[in-house]
mmCIF file of C-alpha atoms in Angstrom:
data_model
loop_
_atom_site.group_PDB
_atom_site.id
_atom_site.type_symbol
_atom_site.label_atom_id
_atom_site.label_comp_id
_atom_site.label_asym_id
_atom_site.label_seq_id
_atom_site.Cartn_x
_atom_site.Cartn_y
_atom_site.Cartn_z
ATOM 1 C CA UNK A 1 0.424 2.286 -30.911
ATOM 2 C CA UNK A 2 -1.913 3.860 -28.447
ATOM 3 C CA UNK A 3 -2.456 2.953 -24.913
ATOM 4 C CA UNK A 4 -0.943 -0.346 -23.775
ATOM 5 C CA UNK A 5 -3.080 -1.586 -21.122
ATOM 6 C CA UNK A 6 -0.748 -4.589 -20.290
ATOM 7 C CA UNK A 7 1.707 -2.154 -18.802
ATOM 8 C CA UNK A 8 -1.037 -0.765 -16.695
ATOM 9 C CA UNK A 9 -1.758 -4.227 -15.602
ATOM 10 C CA UNK A 10 1.920 -4.561 -14.516
ATOM 11 C CA UNK A 11 1.610 -1.415 -12.384
ATOM 12 C CA UNK A 12 -1.166 -2.997 -10.721
ATOM 13 C CA UNK A 13 0.820 -6.010 -9.831
ATOM 14 C CA UNK A 14 3.567 -3.669 -8.399
ATOM 15 C CA UNK A 15 1.246 -1.819 -6.112
ATOM 16 C CA UNK A 16 -0.387 -5.038 -5.012
ATOM 17 C CA UNK A 17 3.086 -6.443 -4.022
ATOM 18 C CA UNK A 18 3.891 -3.174 -2.025
ATOM 19 C CA UNK A 19 0.476 -3.223 -0.273
ATOM 20 C CA UNK A 20 0.677 -6.853 0.773
ATOM 21 C CA UNK A 21 4.270 -6.143 2.069
ATOM 22 C CA UNK A 22 2.815 -3.463 4.450
ATOM 23 C CA UNK A 23 -0.305 -5.452 5.724
ATOM 24 C CA UNK A 24 1.389 -8.832 6.142
ATOM 25 C CA UNK A 25 1.461 -8.173 10.010
ATOM 26 C CA UNK A 26 -2.232 -8.712 9.857
ATOM 27 C CA UNK A 27 -1.700 -12.222 8.650
ATOM 28 C CA UNK A 28 -1.557 -14.562 11.818
ATOM 29 C CA UNK A 29 1.865 -15.975 12.057
ATOM 30 C CA UNK A 30 1.179 -18.268 15.085
ATOM 31 C CA UNK A 31 0.894 -21.244 12.898
ATOM 32 C CA UNK A 32 2.876 -22.760 9.982
ATOM 33 C CA UNK A 33 0.786 -21.681 6.854
ATOM 34 C CA UNK A 34 0.384 -18.065 8.348
ATOM 35 C CA UNK A 35 4.152 -17.873 9.069
ATOM 36 C CA UNK A 36 4.975 -18.995 5.554
ATOM 37 C CA UNK A 37 2.661 -16.680 4.091
ATOM 38 C CA UNK A 38 3.929 -13.824 6.182
ATOM 39 C CA UNK A 39 7.487 -14.499 5.054
ATOM 40 C CA UNK A 40 6.701 -14.553 1.375
ATOM 41 C CA UNK A 41 4.510 -11.442 1.610
ATOM 42 C CA UNK A 42 7.545 -9.836 3.134
ATOM 43 C CA UNK A 43 8.997 -10.100 -0.426
ATOM 44 C CA UNK A 44 6.478 -7.452 -1.690
ATOM 45 C CA UNK A 45 9.380 -4.920 -1.603
ATOM 46 C CA UNK A 46 10.070 -6.385 -5.023
ATOM 47 C CA UNK A 47 7.024 -4.292 -6.148
ATOM 48 C CA UNK A 48 9.122 -1.274 -5.928
ATOM 49 C CA UNK A 49 11.811 -2.896 -8.315
ATOM 50 C CA UNK A 50 9.037 -3.506 -10.864
ATOM 51 C CA UNK A 51 7.930 0.247 -10.462
ATOM 52 C CA UNK A 52 11.638 1.217 -11.180
ATOM 53 C CA UNK A 53 11.788 -0.873 -14.221
ATOM 54 C CA UNK A 54 8.502 0.282 -15.590
ATOM 55 C CA UNK A 55 9.417 3.964 -14.968
ATOM 56 C CA UNK A 56 12.741 3.529 -16.598
ATOM 57 C CA UNK A 57 11.190 2.015 -19.540
ATOM 58 C CA UNK A 58 8.404 4.686 -19.935
ATOM 59 C CA UNK A 59 10.401 7.646 -19.084
ATOM 60 C CA UNK A 60 13.207 6.650 -21.486
ATOM 61 C CA UNK A 61 10.711 5.840 -24.275
ATOM 62 C CA UNK A 62 9.336 9.383 -23.787
ATOM 63 C CA UNK A 63 12.741 11.022 -23.906
ATOM 64 C CA UNK A 64 13.815 9.041 -27.085
ATOM 65 C CA UNK A 65 10.688 9.925 -28.878
ATOM 66 C CA UNK A 66 10.712 13.548 -28.098
ATOM 67 C CA UNK A 67 14.527 14.227 -28.511
ATOM 68 C CA UNK A 68 13.779 16.664 -31.462
ATOM 69 C CA UNK A 69 11.188 18.535 -29.574
ATOM 70 C CA UNK A 70 11.773 22.323 -29.069
ATOM 71 C CA UNK A 71 10.403 21.928 -25.519
ATOM 72 C CA UNK A 72 12.271 18.697 -24.734
ATOM 73 C CA UNK A 73 13.162 19.716 -21.194
ATOM 74 C CA UNK A 74 10.437 22.193 -20.340
ATOM 75 C CA UNK A 75 7.683 19.943 -21.719
ATOM 76 C CA UNK A 76 9.055 16.698 -19.974
ATOM 77 C CA UNK A 77 9.555 18.465 -16.444
ATOM 78 C CA UNK A 78 6.058 20.208 -16.775
ATOM 79 C CA UNK A 79 4.301 16.957 -17.353
ATOM 80 C CA UNK A 80 6.244 15.098 -14.450
ATOM 81 C CA UNK A 81 5.398 17.902 -12.077
ATOM 82 C CA UNK A 82 1.846 17.982 -12.838
ATOM 83 C CA UNK A 83 1.748 14.149 -12.251
ATOM 84 C CA UNK A 84 3.876 13.731 -9.257
ATOM 85 C CA UNK A 85 4.008 16.998 -7.224
ATOM 86 C CA UNK A 86 0.303 17.821 -6.165
ATOM 87 C CA UNK A 87 -0.636 14.720 -4.556
ATOM 88 C CA UNK A 88 2.774 14.128 -2.993
ATOM 89 C CA UNK A 89 2.997 17.487 -1.501
ATOM 90 C CA UNK A 90 -0.843 17.698 -0.449
ATOM 91 C CA UNK A 91 -0.365 14.327 1.429
ATOM 92 C CA UNK A 92 2.931 15.179 3.075
ATOM 93 C CA UNK A 93 1.959 18.361 4.244
ATOM 94 C CA UNK A 94 -1.477 17.180 5.416
ATOM 95 C CA UNK A 95 0.158 14.398 7.345
ATOM 96 C CA UNK A 96 2.839 16.606 9.050
ATOM 97 C CA UNK A 97 0.220 19.264 10.013
ATOM 98 C CA UNK A 98 -1.986 16.388 11.456
ATOM 99 C CA UNK A 99 0.902 15.500 13.557
ATOM 100 C CA UNK A 100 1.530 18.837 14.793
ATOM 101 C CA UNK A 101 -2.148 19.535 15.654
ATOM 102 C CA UNK A 102 -2.697 16.335 17.428
ATOM 103 C CA UNK A 103 0.013 16.955 19.931
ATOM 104 C CA UNK A 104 0.311 13.295 20.508
ATOM 105 C CA UNK A 105 3.538 11.720 21.359
ATOM 106 C CA UNK A 106 2.417 8.455 19.772
ATOM 107 C CA UNK A 107 1.674 10.140 16.482
ATOM 108 C CA UNK A 108 4.877 12.336 16.623
ATOM 109 C CA UNK A 109 7.252 9.288 16.842
ATOM 110 C CA UNK A 110 6.116 7.708 13.772
ATOM 111 C CA UNK A 111 6.217 10.907 11.639
ATOM 112 C CA UNK A 112 9.355 12.717 10.185
ATOM 113 C CA UNK A 113 11.234 14.621 12.814
ATOM 114 C CA UNK A 114 10.958 18.446 12.440
ATOM 115 C CA UNK A 115 14.693 18.621 11.371
ATOM 116 C CA UNK A 116 14.126 16.142 8.624
ATOM 117 C CA UNK A 117 11.027 17.545 6.916
ATOM 118 C CA UNK A 118 12.978 19.727 4.433
ATOM 119 C CA UNK A 119 14.410 16.322 2.925
ATOM 120 C CA UNK A 120 10.738 15.236 2.277
ATOM 121 C CA UNK A 121 9.972 18.348 0.543
ATOM 122 C CA UNK A 122 13.363 18.255 -1.540
ATOM 123 C CA UNK A 123 12.743 14.379 -2.529
ATOM 124 C CA UNK A 124 16.079 13.553 -0.536
ATOM 125 C CA UNK A 125 14.238 11.062 1.917
ATOM 126 C CA UNK A 126 16.153 8.036 0.823
ATOM 127 C CA UNK A 127 19.367 9.582 2.058
ATOM 128 C CA UNK A 128 18.210 10.003 5.739
ATOM 129 C CA UNK A 129 19.790 6.745 6.772
ATOM 130 C CA UNK A 130 23.205 7.790 5.504
ATOM 131 C CA UNK A 131 23.087 11.227 7.044
ATOM 132 C CA UNK A 132 21.353 10.555 10.347
ATOM 133 C CA UNK A 133 21.036 6.753 10.700
ATOM 134 C CA UNK A 134 17.489 7.047 11.525
ATOM 135 C CA UNK A 135 16.193 3.839 9.853
ATOM 136 C CA UNK A 136 17.102 0.643 11.580
ATOM 137 C CA UNK A 137 15.497 -2.381 13.362
ATOM 138 C CA UNK A 138 12.136 -1.213 14.933
ATOM 139 C CA UNK A 139 12.169 2.090 13.137
ATOM 140 C CA UNK A 140 8.601 3.195 12.143
ATOM 141 C CA UNK A 141 7.874 6.154 9.953
ATOM 142 C CA UNK A 142 4.482 6.309 8.200
ATOM 143 C CA UNK A 143 6.117 8.567 5.335
ATOM 144 C CA UNK A 144 9.237 6.311 4.995
ATOM 145 C CA UNK A 145 7.889 4.804 1.929
ATOM 146 C CA UNK A 146 8.312 8.129 0.013
ATOM 147 C CA UNK A 147 12.080 7.080 -0.309
ATOM 148 C CA UNK A 148 11.196 5.367 -3.552
ATOM 149 C CA UNK A 149 9.703 8.399 -5.003
ATOM 150 C CA UNK A 150 12.912 10.310 -3.999
ATOM 151 C CA UNK A 151 15.066 7.783 -6.068
ATOM 152 C CA UNK A 152 12.790 8.223 -9.048
ATOM 153 C CA UNK A 153 12.806 12.026 -8.943
ATOM 154 C CA UNK A 154 16.521 11.997 -8.622
ATOM 155 C CA UNK A 155 16.654 9.769 -11.763
ATOM 156 C CA UNK A 156 14.306 12.260 -13.604
ATOM 157 C CA UNK A 157 16.772 15.038 -12.611
ATOM 158 C CA UNK A 158 19.678 13.683 -14.515
ATOM 159 C CA UNK A 159 18.662 11.115 -17.133
ATOM 160 C CA UNK A 160 16.897 13.524 -19.570
ATOM 161 C CA UNK A 161 20.158 15.610 -19.867
ATOM 162 C CA UNK A 162 22.149 12.285 -20.456
ATOM 163 C CA UNK A 163 19.628 11.199 -23.064
ATOM 164 C CA UNK A 164 19.522 14.548 -24.869
ATOM 165 C CA UNK A 165 23.530 14.590 -25.147
ATOM 166 C CA UNK A 166 23.959 11.048 -26.372
ATOM 167 C CA UNK A 167 23.406 9.637 -29.791
ATOM 168 C CA UNK A 168 20.226 7.405 -29.752
ATOM 169 C CA UNK A 169 22.596 4.403 -30.476
ATOM 170 C CA UNK A 170 24.581 5.048 -27.385
ATOM 171 C CA UNK A 171 21.687 5.325 -25.004
ATOM 172 C CA UNK A 172 21.351 1.549 -24.524
ATOM 173 C CA UNK A 173 24.865 1.082 -24.009
ATOM 174 C CA UNK A 174 25.261 3.915 -21.428
ATOM 175 C CA UNK A 175 22.078 2.626 -19.660
ATOM 176 C CA UNK A 176 23.528 -0.967 -19.470
ATOM 177 C CA UNK A 177 26.837 0.399 -18.004
ATOM 178 C CA UNK A 178 25.165 2.391 -15.573
ATOM 179 C CA UNK A 179 23.050 -0.585 -14.442
ATOM 180 C CA UNK A 180 26.275 -2.692 -14.125
ATOM 181 C CA UNK A 181 27.979 0.175 -12.224
ATOM 182 C CA UNK A 182 25.225 0.183 -9.755
ATOM 183 C CA UNK A 183 25.159 -3.569 -9.161
ATOM 184 C CA UNK A 184 29.004 -3.621 -8.875
ATOM 185 C CA UNK A 185 28.973 -0.646 -6.244
ATOM 186 C CA UNK A 186 26.380 -2.342 -4.272
ATOM 187 C CA UNK A 187 28.664 -5.403 -4.088
ATOM 188 C CA UNK A 188 31.609 -3.431 -3.102
ATOM 189 C CA UNK A 189 29.507 -1.688 -0.348
ATOM 190 C CA UNK A 190 28.467 -5.010 1.040
ATOM 191 C CA UNK A 191 31.997 -6.344 1.035
ATOM 192 C CA UNK A 192 33.248 -3.236 2.967
ATOM 193 C CA UNK A 193 30.364 -2.778 5.406
ATOM 194 C CA UNK A 194 27.956 -5.575 5.114
ATOM 195 C CA UNK A 195 24.289 -5.578 3.907
ATOM 196 C CA UNK A 196 22.395 -2.696 5.350
ATOM 197 C CA UNK A 197 19.260 -0.794 4.874
ATOM 198 C CA UNK A 198 21.294 2.258 3.384
ATOM 199 C CA UNK A 199 22.376 0.214 0.412
ATOM 200 C CA UNK A 200 18.590 -0.875 -0.044
ATOM 201 C CA UNK A 201 17.363 2.908 -0.435
ATOM 202 C CA UNK A 202 20.441 4.716 -1.769
ATOM 203 C CA UNK A 203 19.873 6.021 -5.329
ATOM 204 C CA UNK A 204 23.457 4.900 -6.702
ATOM 205 C CA UNK A 205 22.898 1.431 -5.474
ATOM 206 C CA UNK A 206 19.301 0.902 -6.646
ATOM 207 C CA UNK A 207 19.495 2.525 -10.018
ATOM 208 C CA UNK A 208 20.210 -0.572 -11.872
ATOM 209 C CA UNK A 209 16.426 -1.376 -12.114
ATOM 210 C CA UNK A 210 15.751 2.045 -13.611
ATOM 211 C CA UNK A 211 18.600 1.697 -16.061
ATOM 212 C CA UNK A 212 17.583 -1.862 -16.839
ATOM 213 C CA UNK A 213 14.094 -0.270 -17.709
ATOM 214 C CA UNK A 214 15.826 2.303 -19.944
ATOM 215 C CA UNK A 215 17.798 -0.220 -21.701
ATOM 216 C CA UNK A 216 14.519 -2.215 -22.505
ATOM 217 C CA UNK A 217 13.016 1.050 -23.941
ATOM 218 C CA UNK A 218 15.931 1.366 -26.404
ATOM 219 C CA UNK A 219 15.547 -2.374 -27.293
ATOM 220 C CA UNK A 220 11.816 -1.868 -27.881
ATOM 221 C CA UNK A 221 12.612 0.575 -30.456
ATOM 222 C CA UNK A 222 14.789 -1.675 -32.513
ATOM 223 C CA UNK A 223 12.309 -4.019 -34.295
ATOM 224 C CA UNK A 224 14.771 -6.321 -35.836
ATOM 225 C CA UNK A 225 16.435 -7.071 -32.445
ATOM 226 C CA UNK A 226 13.155 -7.286 -30.679
ATOM 227 C CA UNK A 227 12.023 -10.002 -33.501
ATOM 228 C CA UNK A 228 15.051 -11.976 -32.592
ATOM 229 C CA UNK A 229 14.995 -11.583 -28.606
ATOM 230 C CA UNK A 230 11.228 -12.045 -28.158
ATOM 231 C CA UNK A 231 11.438 -15.946 -28.037
ATOM 232 C CA UNK A 232 14.066 -15.630 -25.145
ATOM 233 C CA UNK A 233 11.914 -13.109 -23.136
ATOM 234 C CA UNK A 234 9.860 -15.806 -21.221
ATOM 235 C CA UNK A 235 12.963 -17.669 -20.251
ATOM 236 C CA UNK A 236 14.842 -14.550 -19.109
ATOM 237 C CA UNK A 237 11.718 -13.463 -17.025
ATOM 238 C CA UNK A 238 11.549 -16.952 -15.389
ATOM 239 C CA UNK A 239 15.252 -17.169 -14.746
ATOM 240 C CA UNK A 240 15.759 -13.920 -13.120
ATOM 241 C CA UNK A 241 12.381 -13.872 -10.916
ATOM 242 C CA UNK A 242 12.552 -17.618 -10.557
ATOM 243 C CA UNK A 243 16.294 -17.748 -9.418
ATOM 244 C CA UNK A 244 15.495 -15.276 -6.783
ATOM 245 C CA UNK A 245 12.447 -17.074 -5.436
ATOM 246 C CA UNK A 246 14.348 -20.435 -5.239
ATOM 247 C CA UNK A 247 17.276 -18.686 -3.413
ATOM 248 C CA UNK A 248 14.895 -17.152 -0.827
ATOM 249 C CA UNK A 249 13.057 -20.429 -0.405
ATOM 250 C CA UNK A 250 16.332 -22.148 0.465
ATOM 251 C CA UNK A 251 16.880 -19.373 3.035
ATOM 252 C CA UNK A 252 13.537 -19.814 4.379
ATOM 253 C CA UNK A 253 13.883 -23.626 4.990
ATOM 254 C CA UNK A 254 17.495 -22.820 6.561
ATOM 255 C CA UNK A 255 16.210 -19.971 8.953
ATOM 256 C CA UNK A 256 12.551 -20.833 9.413
ATOM 257 C CA UNK A 257 12.749 -20.469 13.070
ATOM 258 C CA UNK A 258 14.890 -17.616 13.286
ATOM 259 C CA UNK A 259 13.311 -14.455 11.865
ATOM 260 C CA UNK A 260 16.246 -11.983 12.463
ATOM 261 C CA UNK A 261 18.621 -14.401 10.624
ATOM 262 C CA UNK A 262 16.208 -14.898 7.674
ATOM 263 C CA UNK A 263 15.834 -11.140 7.368
ATOM 264 C CA UNK A 264 19.523 -10.568 7.434
ATOM 265 C CA UNK A 265 20.143 -13.301 5.038
ATOM 266 C CA UNK A 266 17.471 -12.048 2.565
ATOM 267 C CA UNK A 267 18.986 -8.573 2.767
ATOM 268 C CA UNK A 268 22.372 -10.066 1.721
ATOM 269 C CA UNK A 269 20.881 -12.117 -1.064
ATOM 270 C CA UNK A 270 19.002 -9.080 -2.410
ATOM 271 C CA UNK A 271 22.025 -6.860 -2.274
ATOM 272 C CA UNK A 272 24.421 -9.322 -3.644
ATOM 273 C CA UNK A 273 22.587 -9.907 -7.048
ATOM 274 C CA UNK A 274 19.047 -10.316 -5.916
ATOM 275 C CA UNK A 275 17.923 -6.651 -7.083
ATOM 276 C CA UNK A 276 19.541 -7.161 -10.359
ATOM 277 C CA UNK A 277 18.079 -10.535 -10.994
ATOM 278 C CA UNK A 278 14.738 -9.369 -10.318
ATOM 279 C CA UNK A 279 15.138 -6.267 -12.429
ATOM 280 C CA UNK A 280 16.378 -8.346 -15.467
ATOM 281 C CA UNK A 281 13.224 -10.512 -15.022
ATOM 282 C CA UNK A 282 10.921 -7.595 -14.748
ATOM 283 C CA UNK A 283 12.558 -5.999 -17.654
ATOM 284 C CA UNK A 284 11.743 -9.167 -19.753
ATOM 285 C CA UNK A 285 8.194 -8.916 -18.373
ATOM 286 C CA UNK A 286 7.807 -5.581 -19.491
ATOM 287 C CA UNK A 287 9.178 -6.177 -23.123
ATOM 288 C CA UNK A 288 6.626 -9.162 -23.223
ATOM 289 C CA UNK A 289 3.787 -6.975 -22.229
ATOM 290 C CA UNK A 290 4.450 -4.179 -24.515
ATOM 291 C CA UNK A 291 5.834 -6.207 -27.551
ATOM 292 C CA UNK A 292 2.994 -8.784 -27.608
ATOM 293 C CA UNK A 293 0.253 -6.581 -26.511
ATOM 294 C CA UNK A 294 -1.786 -7.296 -29.435
ATOM 295 C CA UNK A 295 -1.673 -11.157 -28.950
ATOM 296 C CA UNK A 296 -4.364 -13.106 -27.247
ATOM 297 C CA UNK A 297 -2.679 -15.352 -24.590
ATOM 298 C CA UNK A 298 -3.141 -15.946 -20.928
ATOM 299 C CA UNK A 299 -0.245 -13.444 -20.042
ATOM 300 C CA UNK A 300 -2.046 -10.531 -21.989
ATOM 301 C CA UNK A 301 -5.457 -11.596 -20.786
ATOM 302 C CA UNK A 302 -4.394 -11.331 -17.219
ATOM 303 C CA UNK A 303 -2.690 -8.017 -17.670
ATOM 304 C CA UNK A 304 -5.647 -6.522 -19.506
ATOM 305 C CA UNK A 305 -8.159 -7.554 -16.824
ATOM 306 C CA UNK A 306 -10.401 -4.522 -15.969
ATOM 307 C CA UNK A 307 -9.735 -4.733 -12.255
ATOM 308 C CA UNK A 308 -6.146 -4.538 -12.680
ATOM 309 C CA UNK A 309 -6.584 -1.872 -14.991
ATOM 310 C CA UNK A 310 -8.300 0.245 -12.460
ATOM 311 C CA UNK A 311 -5.706 -0.671 -9.848
ATOM 312 C CA UNK A 312 -2.986 0.498 -12.035
ATOM 313 C CA UNK A 313 -4.605 3.744 -12.975
ATOM 314 C CA UNK A 314 -4.847 4.515 -9.215
ATOM 315 C CA UNK A 315 -1.663 3.099 -8.418
ATOM 316 C CA UNK A 316 0.188 6.176 -7.649
ATOM 317 C CA UNK A 317 -2.466 7.412 -5.175
ATOM 318 C CA UNK A 318 -2.562 3.968 -3.683
ATOM 319 C CA UNK A 319 1.142 4.144 -3.062
ATOM 320 C CA UNK A 320 0.982 7.473 -1.638
ATOM 321 C CA UNK A 321 -2.068 6.981 0.681
ATOM 322 C CA UNK A 322 -1.807 3.321 1.919
ATOM 323 C CA UNK A 323 1.003 3.796 4.426
ATOM 324 C CA UNK A 324 -0.336 6.905 6.254
ATOM 325 C CA UNK A 325 -3.760 5.399 6.315
ATOM 326 C CA UNK A 326 -2.433 2.074 7.634
ATOM 327 C CA UNK A 327 -0.607 4.294 10.333
ATOM 328 C CA UNK A 328 -3.891 5.886 11.344
ATOM 329 C CA UNK A 329 -5.550 2.296 11.497
ATOM 330 C CA UNK A 330 -2.647 0.894 13.386
ATOM 331 C CA UNK A 331 -3.055 3.754 16.069
ATOM 332 C CA UNK A 332 -6.734 4.281 16.237
ATOM 333 C CA UNK A 333 -8.382 0.908 15.210
ATOM 334 C CA UNK A 334 -5.961 -1.814 15.809
ATOM 335 C CA UNK A 335 -5.838 -1.737 19.635
ATOM 336 C CA UNK A 336 -9.592 -1.888 19.800
ATOM 337 C CA UNK A 337 -9.870 -4.662 17.147
ATOM 338 C CA UNK A 338 -6.933 -6.732 18.361
ATOM 339 C CA UNK A 339 -6.361 -6.176 22.033
ATOM 340 C CA UNK A 340 -4.284 -9.116 22.204
ATOM 341 C CA UNK A 341 -1.995 -7.686 19.508
ATOM 342 C CA UNK A 342 -2.303 -11.131 17.561
ATOM 343 C CA UNK A 343 -5.122 -11.008 15.109
ATOM 344 C CA UNK A 344 -7.049 -13.879 14.522
ATOM 345 C CA UNK A 345 -7.117 -15.662 11.060
ATOM 346 C CA UNK A 346 -10.512 -14.386 9.912
ATOM 347 C CA UNK A 347 -10.446 -11.035 11.813
ATOM 348 C CA UNK A 348 -6.873 -10.435 10.257
ATOM 349 C CA UNK A 349 -8.053 -11.285 6.577
ATOM 350 C CA UNK A 350 -11.101 -9.217 7.017
ATOM 351 C CA UNK A 351 -9.123 -6.246 8.254
ATOM 352 C CA UNK A 352 -6.868 -6.567 5.017
ATOM 353 C CA UNK A 353 -9.787 -6.630 2.689
ATOM 354 C CA UNK A 354 -11.605 -3.763 4.280
ATOM 355 C CA UNK A 355 -8.471 -1.812 4.463
ATOM 356 C CA UNK A 356 -7.716 -2.662 0.805
ATOM 357 C CA UNK A 357 -11.065 -1.469 -0.184
ATOM 358 C CA UNK A 358 -10.899 1.767 1.767
ATOM 359 C CA UNK A 359 -7.601 2.674 0.198
ATOM 360 C CA UNK A 360 -8.741 1.819 -3.242
ATOM 361 C CA UNK A 361 -11.689 4.239 -2.625
ATOM 362 C CA UNK A 362 -9.752 6.950 -1.328
ATOM 363 C CA UNK A 363 -7.418 6.685 -4.111
ATOM 364 C CA UNK A 364 -10.182 6.516 -6.722
ATOM 365 C CA UNK A 365 -11.743 9.684 -5.160
ATOM 366 C CA UNK A 366 -8.272 11.208 -5.371
ATOM 367 C CA UNK A 367 -7.645 10.475 -8.929
ATOM 368 C CA UNK A 368 -11.113 11.422 -10.217
ATOM 369 C CA UNK A 369 -11.782 14.648 -8.306
ATOM 370 C CA UNK A 370 -8.243 15.954 -7.863
ATOM 371 C CA UNK A 371 -5.374 14.437 -9.829
ATOM 372 C CA UNK A 372 -7.345 13.964 -13.164
ATOM 373 C CA UNK A 373 -8.242 17.808 -13.149
ATOM 374 C CA UNK A 374 -4.543 18.616 -13.004
ATOM 375 C CA UNK A 375 -3.490 16.071 -15.413
ATOM 376 C CA UNK A 376 -5.590 17.767 -18.006
ATOM 377 C CA UNK A 377 -3.197 20.523 -18.077
ATOM 378 C CA UNK A 378 -0.475 18.177 -19.514
ATOM 379 C CA UNK A 379 -2.030 18.885 -22.879
ATOM 380 C CA UNK A 380 -0.398 22.165 -22.823
ATOM 381 C CA UNK A 381 2.972 20.761 -22.554
ATOM 382 C CA UNK A 382 3.074 18.145 -25.376
ATOM 383 C CA UNK A 383 6.158 17.676 -27.538
ATOM 384 C CA UNK A 384 6.512 20.403 -30.111
ATOM 385 C CA UNK A 385 8.607 19.211 -33.122
ATOM 386 C CA UNK A 386 10.469 21.886 -35.208
ATOM 387 C CA UNK A 387 10.001 20.597 -38.781
ATOM 388 C CA UNK A 388 13.322 20.708 -40.886
ATOM 389 C CA UNK A 389 11.050 21.324 -43.909
ATOM 390 C CA UNK A 390 7.540 22.634 -44.640
ATOM 391 C CA UNK A 391 6.039 19.370 -43.626
ATOM 392 C CA UNK A 392 5.961 18.639 -39.973
ATOM 393 C CA UNK A 393 7.403 15.299 -38.481
ATOM 394 C CA UNK A 394 4.901 13.206 -36.333
ATOM 395 C CA UNK A 395 6.043 12.059 -32.908
ATOM 396 C CA UNK A 396 6.051 8.327 -32.436
ATOM 397 C CA UNK A 397 2.587 7.430 -31.034
ATOM 398 C CA UNK A 398 4.270 5.248 -28.353
ATOM 399 C CA UNK A 399 4.988 8.595 -26.463
ATOM 400 C CA UNK A 400 1.231 9.060 -25.940
ATOM 401 C CA UNK A 401 1.052 5.399 -24.762
ATOM 402 C CA UNK A 402 3.841 6.012 -22.306
ATOM 403 C CA UNK A 403 2.256 9.206 -20.976
ATOM 404 C CA UNK A 404 -1.272 7.342 -20.617
ATOM 405 C CA UNK A 405 0.481 4.773 -18.508
ATOM 406 C CA UNK A 406 2.238 7.038 -16.315
ATOM 407 C CA UNK A 407 -0.866 9.211 -15.667
#
């Protein structure tokens, strides 16, 4: 009961992976160790899958625990709006306005096109590739990372209604079937058209991670089943994550000197089972972190680390801010710091460390001076349970834990 710091630690791990993905270009790749590091940092997109699993787990937990609330829908959506919309729309609008007022062709080419801006405001960014085929090799957009937020918002739009309509015992079955459907649809799409970026960002082909998280939330609320499954969770986590890393390593050895072929092969691997394998492994990690949160072992100790806790608390801001900030650095600072385009080892690493510190500070200021003040209004939208008798029925305290982690 109460706040589960281990889940916050996992959120920190997710945002660190995504951050390293986007700054990997500043790791010199002109020697073997740097090239190896660059390629493995390129797997940082898996942090988004971990975010998806965590979101599915926490959101479904909240929905299951508040099914009897008279404000089930209004309370849920009000709390989500307070958490997600303010920072998202402030940053989105600020970046677009900056691009307009700067009157720079260099800036305008790396921001959303005027005809596409409404998609960002409607959380439909991830469908741009299907509708307009903007995203492809060499495409740069310093708001493109909002695609994953669009996927989550679309999940939030439909899943609460499904959970409300279903009996509790049916939720894990439906979640499992929807996860399997997404994985099979992805395979069919790849078989028909080949691996492509559209499959990687489409809601219907990436929702397996969200629904695996939802399935884990239902399992977590079955103590007898969790007691039997707990001994298998480490093996499942290692099998899911380890099998993907081993397969990628084999591809890396095969295509070490051919970056384009390695990228294509990695995309094919990811879309033909890799996403699902990672999601299953991450789901096992989430269950381990939540179910064994009171134990004192190395896994829990790492996830309860204070630094990871702070990063997890600010992770939403870090995710929103880090790509626009990196874009500004690439345009304004990188040409002066790295006139030869290829950063030296120490200069590149120093840039990454300084940029990480700046991003953390900006996100911390945003959370403490802006986001937290808005989050205070969530107290007006807590679940209200209509008691069937004169005595009230308490809501499971895990709802409070999930809300705390999501904030």
